[in-house]
Amino acid sequence: MFQLTSELHFAIAGAEICVPKDYYLHGDSAEAAENTLTFTSSDKRYQVTYKVHANSKGTEQALIDTQMGIYNICNPISAITVGGLTGHCATYGDDNEQYFEARLLLEEGETGCAELEVTLRTHHGDIEQIKASPAFKNLLSGIHKV
């Protein structure tokens, strides 16, 4: 993994994202998907992934499809606005891992929506603590519509 020594700014399909320094960038792996970047927090307690989806059914439906019958603990899906981008988010998981997932609408097209998926994953049972932390709030505030 590569440690960021300064903030990393990048743009994808209608959004600009800033990842704070001291996160670790994952290198290419067998699981890596096109249009996906994954980082690990400086304390290595969680990972955050940014992924662009094309031709999606919509932000709420994408979250429903993600959670259907897979996870034991699912908080209700709720609306979210981050840096001028609207969408939906949910927290879900099981005894092994917990997730916060936000799907943000980038653009609507004739064949479907382009969305930014922001997923935070932890294996420590502390997802709510992480969501309440300044570090997590800093990550979300680094996302802006362009």
Tab-separated table of N, CA and C in Angstrom:
chain	number	residue	atom	x	y	z
A	1	MET	N	0.844	-1.182	0.000
A	1	MET	CA	0.000	0.000	0.000
A	1	MET	C	0.887	1.243	0.000
A	2	PHE	N	0.399	2.273	-0.642
A	2	PHE	CA	1.115	3.536	-0.724
A	2	PHE	C	0.470	4.532	0.229
A	3	GLN	N	1.254	5.158	1.089
A	3	GLN	CA	0.727	6.155	2.019
A	3	GLN	C	0.708	7.521	1.351
A	4	LEU	N	-0.443	8.212	1.467
A	4	LEU	CA	-0.552	9.559	0.918
A	4	LEU	C	0.176	10.523	1.845
A	5	THR	N	1.088	11.294	1.306
A	5	THR	CA	1.821	12.273	2.117
A	5	THR	C	1.219	13.665	1.990
A	6	SER	N	0.262	13.808	1.095
A	6	SER	CA	-0.511	15.043	0.975
A	6	SER	C	-1.909	14.655	0.510
A	7	GLU	N	-2.817	15.606	0.537
A	7	GLU	CA	-4.171	15.326	0.081
A	7	GLU	C	-4.137	14.875	-1.382
A	8	LEU	N	-5.052	13.987	-1.719
A	8	LEU	CA	-5.176	13.516	-3.089
A	8	LEU	C	-6.497	14.027	-3.642
A	9	HIS	N	-6.455	14.759	-4.738
A	9	HIS	CA	-7.652	15.262	-5.405
A	9	HIS	C	-7.796	14.536	-6.732
A	10	PHE	N	-8.999	14.045	-7.008
A	10	PHE	CA	-9.256	13.452	-8.310
A	10	PHE	C	-10.699	13.712	-8.707
A	11	ALA	N	-10.946	13.662	-10.005
A	11	ALA	CA	-12.288	13.922	-10.530
A	11	ALA	C	-12.772	12.691	-11.279
A	12	ILE	N	-14.070	12.407	-11.114
A	12	ILE	CA	-14.696	11.306	-11.823
A	12	ILE	C	-16.118	11.698	-12.179
A	13	ALA	N	-16.472	11.608	-13.416
A	13	ALA	CA	-17.850	11.722	-13.914
A	13	ALA	C	-18.737	12.698	-13.156
A	14	GLY	N	-18.334	13.946	-13.030
A	14	GLY	CA	-19.199	14.935	-12.415
A	14	GLY	C	-18.958	15.193	-10.943
A	15	ALA	N	-17.916	14.586	-10.379
A	15	ALA	CA	-17.605	14.808	-8.967
A	15	ALA	C	-16.103	14.988	-8.793
A	16	GLU	N	-15.739	15.776	-7.789
A	16	GLU	CA	-14.345	15.911	-7.393
A	16	GLU	C	-14.238	15.377	-5.980
A	17	ILE	N	-13.186	14.623	-5.728
A	17	ILE	CA	-13.010	13.973	-4.427
A	17	ILE	C	-11.639	14.331	-3.886
A	18	CYS	N	-11.607	14.624	-2.592
A	18	CYS	CA	-10.356	14.887	-1.890
A	18	CYS	C	-10.213	13.844	-0.784
A	19	VAL	N	-9.126	13.105	-0.822
A	19	VAL	CA	-8.811	12.139	0.230
A	19	VAL	C	-7.694	12.748	1.072
A	20	PRO	N	-7.906	12.857	2.394
A	20	PRO	CA	-6.885	13.478	3.254
A	20	PRO	C	-5.573	12.697	3.256
A	21	LYS	N	-4.503	13.379	3.627
A	21	LYS	CA	-3.208	12.707	3.720
A	21	LYS	C	-3.249	11.652	4.817
A	22	ASP	N	-2.289	10.773	4.781
A	22	ASP	CA	-2.085	9.670	5.712
A	22	ASP	C	-2.983	8.467	5.462
A	23	TYR	N	-3.884	8.527	4.478
A	23	TYR	CA	-4.593	7.317	4.073
A	23	TYR	C	-3.648	6.492	3.209
A	24	TYR	N	-3.926	5.206	3.096
A	24	TYR	CA	-3.118	4.320	2.280
A	24	TYR	C	-3.902	3.947	1.026
A	25	LEU	N	-3.285	4.124	-0.125
A	25	LEU	CA	-3.892	3.768	-1.397
A	25	LEU	C	-3.563	2.312	-1.690
A	26	HIS	N	-4.584	1.534	-1.998
A	26	HIS	CA	-4.356	0.138	-2.367
A	26	HIS	C	-3.857	0.078	-3.797
A	27	GLY	N	-2.906	-0.779	-4.046
A	27	GLY	CA	-2.435	-1.000	-5.402
A	27	GLY	C	-3.397	-1.886	-6.153
A	28	ASP	N	-3.099	-2.181	-7.379
A	28	ASP	CA	-3.930	-3.032	-8.213
A	28	ASP	C	-3.957	-4.439	-7.627
A	29	SER	N	-5.129	-5.068	-7.671
A	29	SER	CA	-5.263	-6.431	-7.171
A	29	SER	C	-6.220	-7.199	-8.061
A	30	ALA	N	-6.321	-8.480	-7.820
A	30	ALA	CA	-7.230	-9.317	-8.610
A	30	ALA	C	-8.671	-8.861	-8.444
A	31	GLU	N	-9.013	-8.317	-7.267
A	31	GLU	CA	-10.381	-7.874	-7.017
A	31	GLU	C	-10.651	-6.457	-7.529
A	32	ALA	N	-9.604	-5.767	-7.955
A	32	ALA	CA	-9.781	-4.375	-8.383
A	32	ALA	C	-10.700	-4.313	-9.595
A	33	ALA	N	-11.583	-3.360	-9.565
A	33	ALA	CA	-12.513	-3.165	-10.675
A	33	ALA	C	-12.214	-1.835	-11.339
A	34	GLU	N	-12.571	-1.748	-12.599
A	34	GLU	CA	-12.412	-0.491	-13.313
A	34	GLU	C	-13.255	0.574	-12.615
A	35	ASN	N	-12.779	1.812	-12.599
A	35	ASN	CA	-13.476	2.943	-11.977
A	35	ASN	C	-13.599	2.804	-10.458
A	36	THR	N	-12.627	2.165	-9.823
A	36	THR	CA	-12.658	1.948	-8.374
A	36	THR	C	-11.321	2.324	-7.758
A	37	LEU	N	-11.376	3.080	-6.646
A	37	LEU	CA	-10.187	3.358	-5.839
A	37	LEU	C	-10.507	3.000	-4.397
A	38	THR	N	-9.572	2.323	-3.728
A	38	THR	CA	-9.760	1.914	-2.336
A	38	THR	C	-8.613	2.427	-1.492
A	39	PHE	N	-8.963	2.955	-0.320
A	39	PHE	CA	-7.998	3.494	0.634
A	39	PHE	C	-8.228	2.853	1.993
A	40	THR	N	-7.165	2.763	2.786
A	40	THR	CA	-7.257	2.314	4.176
A	40	THR	C	-6.907	3.481	5.073
A	41	SER	N	-7.650	3.616	6.174
A	41	SER	CA	-7.394	4.711	7.116
A	41	SER	C	-6.005	4.581	7.720
A	42	SER	N	-5.494	5.692	8.207
A	42	SER	CA	-4.140	5.701	8.765
A	42	SER	C	-3.995	4.759	9.954
A	43	ASP	N	-5.082	4.549	10.707
A	43	ASP	CA	-5.025	3.616	11.839
A	43	ASP	C	-5.397	2.187	11.435
A	44	LYS	N	-5.694	1.984	10.150
A	44	LYS	CA	-6.012	0.680	9.564
A	44	LYS	C	-7.265	0.033	10.154
A	45	ARG	N	-8.183	0.865	10.675
A	45	ARG	CA	-9.443	0.343	11.230
A	45	ARG	C	-10.519	0.154	10.177
A	46	TYR	N	-10.423	0.878	9.067
A	46	TYR	CA	-11.462	0.767	8.045
A	46	TYR	C	-10.905	1.074	6.667
A	47	GLN	N	-11.678	0.666	5.669
A	47	GLN	CA	-11.371	0.964	4.280
A	47	GLN	C	-12.487	1.821	3.710
A	48	VAL	N	-12.134	2.680	2.775
A	48	VAL	CA	-13.121	3.467	2.044
A	48	VAL	C	-12.875	3.242	0.555
A	49	THR	N	-13.965	2.986	-0.161
A	49	THR	CA	-13.886	2.726	-1.594
A	49	THR	C	-14.762	3.717	-2.334
A	50	TYR	N	-14.230	4.242	-3.417
A	50	TYR	CA	-14.973	5.120	-4.318
A	50	TYR	C	-15.116	4.352	-5.632
A	51	LYS	N	-16.337	4.253	-6.122
A	51	LYS	CA	-16.579	3.497	-7.352
A	51	LYS	C	-17.663	4.189	-8.161
A	52	VAL	N	-17.482	4.243	-9.470
A	52	VAL	CA	-18.491	4.817	-10.357
A	52	VAL	C	-19.243	3.679	-11.036
A	53	HIS	N	-20.568	3.774	-10.992
A	53	HIS	CA	-21.443	2.808	-11.663
A	53	HIS	C	-22.140	3.511	-12.821
A	54	ALA	N	-22.165	2.882	-13.965
A	54	ALA	CA	-22.906	3.400	-15.123
A	54	ALA	C	-24.171	2.566	-15.293
A	55	ASN	N	-25.205	3.160	-15.827
A	55	ASN	CA	-26.454	2.466	-16.131
A	55	ASN	C	-27.099	1.821	-14.912
A	56	SER	N	-27.049	2.506	-13.803
A	56	SER	CA	-27.662	2.035	-12.568
A	56	SER	C	-29.167	2.297	-12.598
A	57	LYS	N	-29.894	1.567	-11.755
A	57	LYS	CA	-31.353	1.723	-11.651
A	57	LYS	C	-31.751	2.916	-10.804
A	58	GLY	N	-30.807	3.517	-10.108
A	58	GLY	CA	-31.084	4.627	-9.208
A	58	GLY	C	-30.448	4.367	-7.860
A	59	THR	N	-30.207	5.438	-7.109
A	59	THR	CA	-29.438	5.322	-5.871
A	59	THR	C	-30.141	4.464	-4.821
A	60	GLU	N	-31.437	4.630	-4.656
A	60	GLU	CA	-32.161	3.835	-3.653
A	60	GLU	C	-32.242	2.373	-4.073
A	61	GLN	N	-32.588	2.113	-5.314
A	61	GLN	CA	-32.702	0.728	-5.786
A	61	GLN	C	-31.366	0.003	-5.709
A	62	ALA	N	-30.273	0.696	-5.985
A	62	ALA	CA	-28.944	0.085	-5.897
A	62	ALA	C	-28.654	-0.386	-4.473
A	63	LEU	N	-29.048	0.409	-3.484
A	63	LEU	CA	-28.841	0.002	-2.094
A	63	LEU	C	-29.742	-1.174	-1.718
A	64	ILE	N	-30.957	-1.173	-2.187
A	64	ILE	CA	-31.859	-2.295	-1.926
A	64	ILE	C	-31.258	-3.574	-2.502
A	65	ASP	N	-30.767	-3.500	-3.727
A	65	ASP	CA	-30.163	-4.668	-4.363
A	65	ASP	C	-28.929	-5.154	-3.608
A	66	THR	N	-28.138	-4.220	-3.057
A	66	THR	CA	-26.939	-4.579	-2.302
A	66	THR	C	-27.289	-5.360	-1.039
A	67	GLN	N	-28.343	-4.954	-0.345
A	67	GLN	CA	-28.658	-5.510	0.971
A	67	GLN	C	-29.584	-6.728	0.942
A	68	MET	N	-30.311	-6.922	-0.135
A	68	MET	CA	-31.373	-7.935	-0.165
A	68	MET	C	-30.898	-9.318	0.262
A	69	GLY	N	-31.333	-9.754	1.437
A	69	GLY	CA	-31.095	-11.103	1.892
A	69	GLY	C	-29.657	-11.452	2.211
A	70	ILE	N	-28.769	-10.466	2.198
A	70	ILE	CA	-27.359	-10.781	2.401
A	70	ILE	C	-26.921	-10.505	3.842
A	71	TYR	N	-27.396	-9.395	4.410
A	71	TYR	CA	-26.881	-8.957	5.700
A	71	TYR	C	-27.942	-9.013	6.777
A	72	ASN	N	-27.509	-9.378	7.989
A	72	ASN	CA	-28.418	-9.504	9.131
A	72	ASN	C	-28.865	-8.153	9.666
A	73	ILE	N	-27.957	-7.208	9.736
A	73	ILE	CA	-28.241	-5.902	10.329
A	73	ILE	C	-28.334	-4.886	9.205
A	74	CYS	N	-29.516	-4.316	9.005
A	74	CYS	CA	-29.690	-3.322	7.961
A	74	CYS	C	-30.470	-2.149	8.524
A	75	ASN	N	-29.835	-1.004	8.581
A	75	ASN	CA	-30.559	0.206	8.959
A	75	ASN	C	-31.368	0.666	7.759
A	76	PRO	N	-32.433	1.389	8.000
A	76	PRO	CA	-33.241	1.857	6.873
A	76	PRO	C	-32.430	2.729	5.921
A	77	ILE	N	-32.795	2.653	4.668
A	77	ILE	CA	-32.187	3.499	3.652
A	77	ILE	C	-32.718	4.909	3.839
A	78	SER	N	-31.821	5.889	3.773
A	78	SER	CA	-32.255	7.275	3.943
A	78	SER	C	-31.633	8.152	2.854
A	79	ALA	N	-32.275	9.286	2.622
A	79	ALA	CA	-31.771	10.254	1.645
A	79	ALA	C	-30.537	10.946	2.225
A	80	ILE	N	-29.624	11.342	1.320
A	80	ILE	CA	-28.399	12.021	1.742
A	80	ILE	C	-28.009	13.041	0.672
A	81	THR	N	-27.403	14.126	1.110
A	81	THR	CA	-26.817	15.106	0.201
A	81	THR	C	-25.381	15.341	0.653
A	82	VAL	N	-24.460	15.197	-0.274
A	82	VAL	CA	-23.037	15.373	0.014
A	82	VAL	C	-22.442	16.271	-1.068
A	83	GLY	N	-21.961	17.423	-0.683
A	83	GLY	CA	-21.284	18.320	-1.607
A	83	GLY	C	-22.080	18.657	-2.857
A	84	GLY	N	-23.389	18.782	-2.711
A	84	GLY	CA	-24.240	19.117	-3.850
A	84	GLY	C	-24.739	17.911	-4.626
A	85	LEU	N	-24.324	16.712	-4.256
A	85	LEU	CA	-24.793	15.475	-4.883
A	85	LEU	C	-25.844	14.838	-3.981
A	86	THR	N	-26.966	14.427	-4.557
A	86	THR	CA	-28.020	13.789	-3.781
A	86	THR	C	-28.017	12.291	-4.036
A	87	GLY	N	-28.570	11.555	-3.091
A	87	GLY	CA	-28.647	10.110	-3.241
A	87	GLY	C	-29.228	9.472	-2.009
A	88	HIS	N	-28.791	8.254	-1.745
A	88	HIS	CA	-29.282	7.483	-0.608
A	88	HIS	C	-28.112	6.790	0.078
A	89	CYS	N	-28.311	6.472	1.367
A	89	CYS	CA	-27.273	5.776	2.119
A	89	CYS	C	-27.906	4.784	3.077
A	90	ALA	N	-27.094	3.847	3.538
A	90	ALA	CA	-27.542	2.857	4.522
A	90	ALA	C	-26.317	2.286	5.221
A	91	THR	N	-26.564	1.752	6.402
A	91	THR	CA	-25.539	1.028	7.155
A	91	THR	C	-26.024	-0.404	7.282
A	92	TYR	N	-25.157	-1.353	7.010
A	92	TYR	CA	-25.557	-2.754	7.069
A	92	TYR	C	-24.342	-3.614	7.390
A	93	GLY	N	-24.577	-4.873	7.694
A	93	GLY	CA	-23.469	-5.758	7.982
A	93	GLY	C	-23.897	-7.031	8.667
A	94	ASP	N	-22.905	-7.750	9.187
A	94	ASP	CA	-23.145	-8.973	9.931
A	94	ASP	C	-22.096	-9.051	11.045
A	95	ASP	N	-21.930	-10.220	11.619
A	95	ASP	CA	-20.985	-10.349	12.730
A	95	ASP	C	-19.529	-10.146	12.307
A	96	ASN	N	-19.229	-10.305	11.030
A	96	ASN	CA	-17.851	-10.221	10.551
A	96	ASN	C	-17.447	-8.844	10.038
A	97	GLU	N	-18.362	-8.153	9.387
A	97	GLU	CA	-18.018	-6.855	8.818
A	97	GLU	C	-19.247	-5.959	8.769
A	98	GLN	N	-18.986	-4.649	8.806
A	98	GLN	CA	-20.052	-3.659	8.757
A	98	GLN	C	-19.712	-2.654	7.660
A	99	TYR	N	-20.783	-2.116	7.060
A	99	TYR	CA	-20.622	-1.189	5.945
A	99	TYR	C	-21.490	0.041	6.137
A	100	PHE	N	-20.978	1.177	5.685
A	100	PHE	CA	-21.786	2.356	5.403
A	100	PHE	C	-21.630	2.545	3.909
A	101	GLU	N	-22.752	2.625	3.201
A	101	GLU	CA	-22.700	2.815	1.754
A	101	GLU	C	-23.572	3.989	1.368
A	102	ALA	N	-23.003	4.895	0.595
A	102	ALA	CA	-23.754	6.012	0.023
A	102	ALA	C	-23.687	5.884	-1.483
A	103	ARG	N	-24.827	6.052	-2.117
A	103	ARG	CA	-24.917	6.094	-3.583
A	103	ARG	C	-25.341	7.500	-3.956
A	104	LEU	N	-24.503	8.209	-4.696
A	104	LEU	CA	-24.755	9.598	-5.054
A	104	LEU	C	-24.948	9.718	-6.561
A	105	LEU	N	-26.020	10.382	-6.961
A	105	LEU	CA	-26.351	10.538	-8.369
A	105	LEU	C	-25.396	11.521	-9.032
A	106	LEU	N	-24.728	11.068	-10.099
A	106	LEU	CA	-23.827	11.926	-10.861
A	106	LEU	C	-24.544	12.506	-12.071
A	107	GLU	N	-25.282	11.670	-12.784
A	107	GLU	CA	-26.062	12.146	-13.929
A	107	GLU	C	-27.089	11.091	-14.317
A	108	GLU	N	-28.172	11.555	-14.929
A	108	GLU	CA	-29.216	10.658	-15.411
A	108	GLU	C	-29.161	10.621	-16.927
A	109	GLY	N	-29.243	9.418	-17.476
A	109	GLY	CA	-29.222	9.257	-18.919
A	109	GLY	C	-30.386	8.410	-19.377
A	110	GLU	N	-30.484	8.214	-20.667
A	110	GLU	CA	-31.582	7.433	-21.228
A	110	GLU	C	-31.508	5.965	-20.833
A	111	THR	N	-30.296	5.437	-20.657
A	111	THR	CA	-30.143	4.021	-20.339
A	111	THR	C	-29.961	3.750	-18.850
A	112	GLY	N	-29.949	4.785	-18.021
A	112	GLY	CA	-29.790	4.612	-16.587
A	112	GLY	C	-29.010	5.760	-15.983
A	113	CYS	N	-28.679	5.616	-14.738
A	113	CYS	CA	-27.998	6.665	-13.985
A	113	CYS	C	-26.519	6.339	-13.824
A	114	ALA	N	-25.706	7.384	-13.759
A	114	ALA	CA	-24.311	7.246	-13.345
A	114	ALA	C	-24.270	7.637	-11.871
A	115	GLU	N	-23.660	6.791	-11.065
A	115	GLU	CA	-23.627	7.008	-9.618
A	115	GLU	C	-22.217	6.859	-9.073
A	116	LEU	N	-21.958	7.593	-8.001
A	116	LEU	CA	-20.741	7.421	-7.227
A	116	LEU	C	-21.107	6.621	-5.991
A	117	GLU	N	-20.477	5.497	-5.816
A	117	GLU	CA	-20.656	4.681	-4.611
A	117	GLU	C	-19.490	4.980	-3.683
A	118	VAL	N	-19.799	5.361	-2.452
A	118	VAL	CA	-18.791	5.566	-1.417
A	118	VAL	C	-19.100	4.558	-0.323
A	119	THR	N	-18.174	3.636	-0.097
A	119	THR	CA	-18.400	2.564	0.872
A	119	THR	C	-17.300	2.580	1.916
A	120	LEU	N	-17.713	2.550	3.170
A	120	LEU	CA	-16.786	2.426	4.286
A	120	LEU	C	-16.991	1.033	4.864
A	121	ARG	N	-15.921	0.271	5.048
A	121	ARG	CA	-16.010	-1.096	5.565
A	121	ARG	C	-15.085	-1.259	6.758
A	122	THR	N	-15.609	-1.904	7.803
A	122	THR	CA	-14.802	-2.202	8.982
A	122	THR	C	-15.059	-3.636	9.430
A	123	HIS	N	-14.080	-4.202	10.112
A	123	HIS	CA	-14.205	-5.560	10.658
A	123	HIS	C	-14.196	-5.536	12.182
A	124	HIS	N	-14.322	-4.365	12.774
A	124	HIS	CA	-14.138	-4.228	14.212
A	124	HIS	C	-15.437	-3.975	14.982
A	125	GLY	N	-16.587	-4.022	14.329
A	125	GLY	CA	-17.859	-3.787	14.999
A	125	GLY	C	-18.045	-2.359	15.461
A	126	ASP	N	-17.334	-1.428	14.844
A	126	ASP	CA	-17.339	-0.040	15.312
A	126	ASP	C	-17.831	0.943	14.247
A	127	ILE	N	-18.702	0.493	13.357
A	127	ILE	CA	-19.134	1.331	12.247
A	127	ILE	C	-19.772	2.640	12.715
A	128	GLU	N	-20.578	2.597	13.762
A	128	GLU	CA	-21.237	3.822	14.235
A	128	GLU	C	-20.227	4.798	14.833
A	129	GLN	N	-19.214	4.293	15.529
A	129	GLN	CA	-18.141	5.162	16.044
A	129	GLN	C	-17.397	5.836	14.901
A	130	ILE	N	-17.099	5.070	13.867
A	130	ILE	CA	-16.375	5.628	12.732
A	130	ILE	C	-17.226	6.670	12.022
A	131	LYS	N	-18.512	6.384	11.813
A	131	LYS	CA	-19.400	7.346	11.160
A	131	LYS	C	-19.491	8.657	11.937
A	132	ALA	N	-19.362	8.603	13.259
A	132	ALA	CA	-19.447	9.805	14.092
A	132	ALA	C	-18.113	10.539	14.203
A	133	SER	N	-17.042	9.964	13.679
A	133	SER	CA	-15.705	10.536	13.860
A	133	SER	C	-15.456	11.717	12.920
A	134	PRO	N	-14.593	12.652	13.358
A	134	PRO	CA	-14.197	13.757	12.479
A	134	PRO	C	-13.517	13.267	11.197
A	135	ALA	N	-12.776	12.169	11.268
A	135	ALA	CA	-12.088	11.641	10.085
A	135	ALA	C	-13.088	11.232	9.011
A	136	PHE	N	-14.171	10.576	9.416
A	136	PHE	CA	-15.187	10.153	8.453
A	136	PHE	C	-15.923	11.359	7.882
A	137	LYS	N	-16.265	12.311	8.744
A	137	LYS	CA	-16.946	13.519	8.281
A	137	LYS	C	-16.058	14.297	7.312
A	138	ASN	N	-14.748	14.273	7.541
A	138	ASN	CA	-13.793	14.909	6.652
A	138	ASN	C	-13.785	14.224	5.278
A	139	LEU	N	-13.881	12.901	5.266
A	139	LEU	CA	-13.951	12.174	3.999
A	139	LEU	C	-15.173	12.581	3.195
A	140	LEU	N	-16.339	12.621	3.848
A	140	LEU	CA	-17.566	13.004	3.143
A	140	LEU	C	-17.518	14.454	2.662
A	141	SER	N	-16.944	15.326	3.477
A	141	SER	CA	-16.886	16.742	3.063
A	141	SER	C	-15.896	16.951	1.918
A	142	GLY	N	-15.100	15.950	1.603
A	142	GLY	CA	-14.173	16.039	0.480
A	142	GLY	C	-14.790	15.692	-0.865
A	143	ILE	N	-16.098	15.423	-0.897
A	143	ILE	CA	-16.799	15.081	-2.137
A	143	ILE	C	-17.617	16.274	-2.572
A	144	HIS	N	-17.457	16.699	-3.828
A	144	HIS	CA	-18.181	17.863	-4.346
A	144	HIS	C	-18.640	17.618	-5.775
A	145	LYS	N	-19.798	18.134	-6.095
A	145	LYS	CA	-20.312	18.105	-7.456
A	145	LYS	C	-19.534	19.122	-8.288
A	146	VAL	N	-19.191	18.752	-9.531
A	146	VAL	CA	-18.531	19.704	-10.438
A	146	VAL	C	-19.376	19.904	-11.678
